[in-house]
Short mmCIF file of C-alpha atoms in Angstrom, two decimals:
data_model
loop_
_atom_site.label_atom_id
_atom_site.label_comp_id
_atom_site.label_asym_id
_atom_site.label_seq_id
_atom_site.Cartn_x
_atom_site.Cartn_y
_atom_site.Cartn_z
CA MET S 1 87.21 101.10 81.53
CA GLU S 2 88.93 97.95 80.81
CA GLU S 3 91.35 98.49 77.55
CA ARG S 4 89.87 95.72 75.93
CA LEU S 5 86.29 95.90 76.55
CA LYS S 6 86.88 99.74 74.13
CA THR S 7 88.28 97.70 71.37
CA TYR S 8 85.29 94.88 71.69
CA LEU S 9 82.42 97.82 71.73
CA ARG S 10 80.33 98.57 68.60
CA PRO S 11 80.31 102.35 67.55
CA GLY S 12 77.79 103.82 69.36
CA GLU S 13 77.86 101.26 72.11
CA GLN S 14 77.75 102.60 75.79
CA VAL S 15 78.22 100.95 78.80
CA ARG S 16 75.22 101.28 81.25
CA TRP S 17 76.40 98.94 84.25
CA GLN S 18 79.30 97.07 84.87
CA GLY S 19 80.56 94.44 87.38
CA ARG S 20 82.32 91.24 88.79
CA PRO S 21 81.89 88.87 91.13
CA ALA S 22 82.21 89.97 94.76
CA PRO S 23 84.78 87.97 96.84
CA PHE S 24 83.48 84.27 98.12
CA SER S 25 84.36 81.11 99.61
CA LEU S 26 85.11 78.37 98.05
CA LEU S 27 83.16 76.15 100.54
CA GLU S 28 80.02 78.94 100.60
CA ALA S 29 76.53 78.30 100.76
CA GLU S 30 74.61 75.87 97.98
CA ALA S 31 78.00 75.36 96.69
CA LYS S 32 79.64 73.49 100.13
CA LYS S 33 77.79 70.70 99.49
CA GLN S 34 78.07 69.80 96.20
CA ILE S 35 81.91 70.41 96.42
CA LEU S 36 82.18 67.94 99.65
CA LEU S 37 80.18 65.56 97.98
CA LYS S 38 82.24 65.39 94.74
CA TRP S 39 85.56 64.80 97.05
CA GLY S 40 84.21 62.58 98.99
CA LEU S 41 82.79 60.31 95.87
CA THR S 42 86.23 60.89 94.27
CA VAL S 43 88.51 59.74 96.86
CA ALA S 44 86.10 56.83 97.92
CA LEU S 45 85.75 55.77 94.22
CA GLY S 46 89.56 56.64 93.63
CA GLY S 47 90.45 54.37 96.73
CA GLY S 48 88.10 51.89 95.92
CA LEU S 49 89.19 51.11 92.38
CA LEU S 50 92.83 51.39 93.40
CA ALA S 51 92.44 49.06 96.29
CA VAL S 52 90.76 46.37 93.97
CA TYR S 53 93.02 46.53 91.25
CA LEU S 54 95.83 46.06 93.39
CA SER S 55 94.62 43.45 95.58
CA GLY S 56 93.72 41.43 92.20
CA THR S 57 97.35 42.50 90.07
CA GLU S 58 100.55 40.64 90.95
CA ALA S 59 102.47 42.75 88.74
CA PRO S 60 100.63 46.58 88.83
CA SER S 61 100.56 48.97 86.14
CA MET S 62 102.37 52.06 87.58
CA GLY S 63 100.54 53.69 84.27
CA PHE S 64 97.23 52.83 85.16
CA ILE S 65 98.04 53.88 89.14
CA GLY S 66 99.09 57.23 87.70
CA LEU S 67 96.03 57.63 85.53
CA VAL S 68 93.60 56.94 88.54
CA LEU S 69 95.49 59.45 90.54
CA LEU S 70 95.77 61.92 87.84
CA VAL S 71 92.00 61.60 87.43
CA ALA S 72 91.25 61.85 90.95
CA ALA S 73 93.49 65.12 91.37
CA VAL S 74 91.90 66.93 88.55
CA ILE S 75 88.44 66.10 90.19
CA LEU S 76 89.44 67.44 93.48
CA ILE S 77 91.34 70.46 92.17
CA SER S 78 88.33 71.55 89.58
CA PRO S 79 86.43 73.50 92.40
CA VAL S 80 89.37 75.55 93.18
CA ALA S 81 90.24 76.23 89.35
CA GLU S 82 86.14 77.37 89.09
CA ARG S 83 86.48 79.97 91.81
CA ARG S 84 89.90 81.04 90.45
CA ASN S 85 88.24 81.22 87.15
CA LEU S 86 84.79 83.20 88.33
CA MET S 87 87.04 85.76 90.27
CA GLY S 88 88.85 86.72 87.09
CA GLU S 89 85.35 87.44 85.15
CA GLN S 90 83.80 90.94 84.65
CA TYR S 91 80.46 91.82 83.17
CA TRP S 92 79.13 95.02 81.10
CA ILE S 93 75.78 95.93 79.95
CA THR S 94 75.60 98.19 77.37
CA ASN S 95 72.79 99.93 75.61
CA GLN S 96 73.22 96.96 72.80
CA ARG S 97 74.71 93.90 74.53
CA ALA S 98 75.22 92.10 77.68
CA ILE S 99 78.74 91.13 77.25
CA LEU S 100 81.10 88.46 79.84
CA MET S 101 84.72 88.82 79.51
CA THR S 102 86.58 85.66 81.22
CA ARG S 103 89.74 85.52 83.27
CA ASP S 104 91.39 84.59 79.72
CA LYS S 105 90.26 87.99 78.29
CA THR S 106 87.52 85.91 76.21
CA PHE S 107 84.40 87.91 75.33
CA PHE S 108 81.10 86.64 75.17
CA TYR S 109 78.12 88.63 74.71
CA MET S 110 74.32 88.37 74.32
CA GLU S 111 71.95 90.69 72.07
CA LEU S 112 69.61 92.73 74.56
CA SER S 113 66.60 91.39 71.93
CA ASP S 114 68.28 87.48 72.57
CA ILE S 115 67.64 87.42 76.07
CA ASP S 116 64.12 85.41 76.13
CA ASP S 117 64.22 85.78 80.06
CA LEU S 118 66.20 86.23 82.99
CA GLN S 119 66.46 85.04 86.68
CA VAL S 120 67.98 86.70 89.64
CA VAL S 121 69.11 83.67 91.92
CA GLY S 122 71.34 83.10 94.81
CA GLY S 123 74.99 82.88 94.67
CA THR S 124 77.16 83.96 97.25
CA THR S 125 76.69 85.71 100.52
CA LYS S 126 77.80 89.37 99.07
CA GLY S 127 76.13 88.67 96.00
CA LYS S 128 73.28 87.32 93.67
CA SER S 129 73.92 85.61 90.11
CA LEU S 130 71.76 86.95 87.14
CA VAL S 131 70.99 84.13 85.01
CA LEU S 132 70.43 85.36 81.40
CA GLY S 133 68.40 83.11 78.58
CA ARG S 134 65.53 80.30 79.73
CA CYS S 135 67.98 77.69 78.29
CA LEU S 136 70.08 78.12 81.63
CA PHE S 137 67.38 78.09 84.50
CA GLU S 138 67.24 74.49 85.03
CA GLU S 139 71.23 74.16 85.06
CA ALA S 140 71.87 76.86 87.22
CA LYS S 141 69.95 75.49 89.98
CA LYS S 142 72.43 72.67 90.16
CA LEU S 143 75.38 73.88 87.98
CA LEU S 144 75.82 77.52 88.88
CA ARG S 145 79.43 77.84 89.63
CA TRP S 146 80.47 75.36 86.33
CA ARG S 147 77.80 77.47 83.86
CA ALA S 148 79.20 80.47 85.06
CA CYS S 149 82.26 79.67 83.81
CA HIS S 150 81.09 78.42 80.62
CA PRO S 151 78.77 80.72 78.84
CA LYS S 152 76.08 78.37 76.37
CA VAL S 153 76.99 78.89 72.95
CA ASP S 154 75.76 77.05 69.38
CA VAL S 155 79.00 75.08 69.03
CA GLN S 156 77.60 74.76 65.33
CA SER S 157 77.85 78.06 64.57
CA HIS S 158 81.57 79.19 62.93
CA ASP S 159 80.43 82.78 62.36
CA GLU S 160 80.09 83.96 65.58
CA THR S 161 81.74 81.96 68.56
CA ASP S 162 81.46 84.56 71.02
CA ARG S 163 77.52 85.31 70.78
CA ALA S 164 76.19 83.27 73.79
CA LEU S 165 72.75 81.57 74.21
CA GLY S 166 72.90 82.15 77.57
CA MET S 167 75.51 83.04 80.27
CA ILE S 168 75.63 83.91 84.05
CA PHE S 169 76.93 87.22 85.95
CA TYR S 170 77.84 85.33 89.31
CA GLY S 171 77.55 86.68 92.74
CA VAL S 172 77.52 90.70 91.74
CA GLN S 173 76.35 93.58 93.86
CA GLY S 174 73.59 94.93 92.60
CA ALA S 175 72.44 91.96 90.67
CA GLU S 176 68.59 93.30 90.56
CA ALA S 177 69.74 96.89 89.17
CA ALA S 178 71.23 95.00 86.65
CA ALA S 179 68.11 92.74 85.90
CA GLN S 180 66.05 95.89 85.84
CA LEU S 181 68.25 97.42 83.66
CA LEU S 182 68.40 94.48 81.01
CA ARG S 183 64.07 94.19 81.26
CA GLN S 184 64.26 98.11 80.24
CA GLY S 185 66.65 97.66 77.24
CA ARG S 186 64.74 94.74 75.91
CA ASP S 187 61.36 96.66 76.42
CA GLY S 188 63.15 99.57 74.84
CA GLU S 189 63.74 97.39 71.36
CA ALA S 190 60.78 95.63 71.26
CA ALA S 191 59.08 99.41 71.01
#
């Protein structure tokens, strides 16, 4: 078991399931169209903006050109960074909480009783994604990878910055079994 997790667990808390994203291609399944569209629009808009600027300016500002190129580069590299971040995530379900650890070793959790609903959705060819919290259902349809990297938290809560309102276990093998375990854990707490 991850040493950092041992220090994060509460007294009496026991791990019942663990997972991590199965390896996946950058341009896999549903993400392919979205990423190619993002890249195409970035190149077209960035190139168009620079063309208009350079054709209408006698003394172009290298600062402005550099800024446009920098913004375009950040947008173009974002899907690669997203994939890298997802591949570094780890997930656990305990007898009390669902826990997500990001690539940079930051923890987020949801109490089992706080998971108002969950869904198993397509993720990668090797695994499905588990969406925890009804507040993410609509976002997961359009921004599954991005939201999996960014658990939804209450930004106004200063007490528990690691407590999530919703989070996604991305592309895990055995997502259905994990969902069943979460349902049993919620039902067991309610009883």
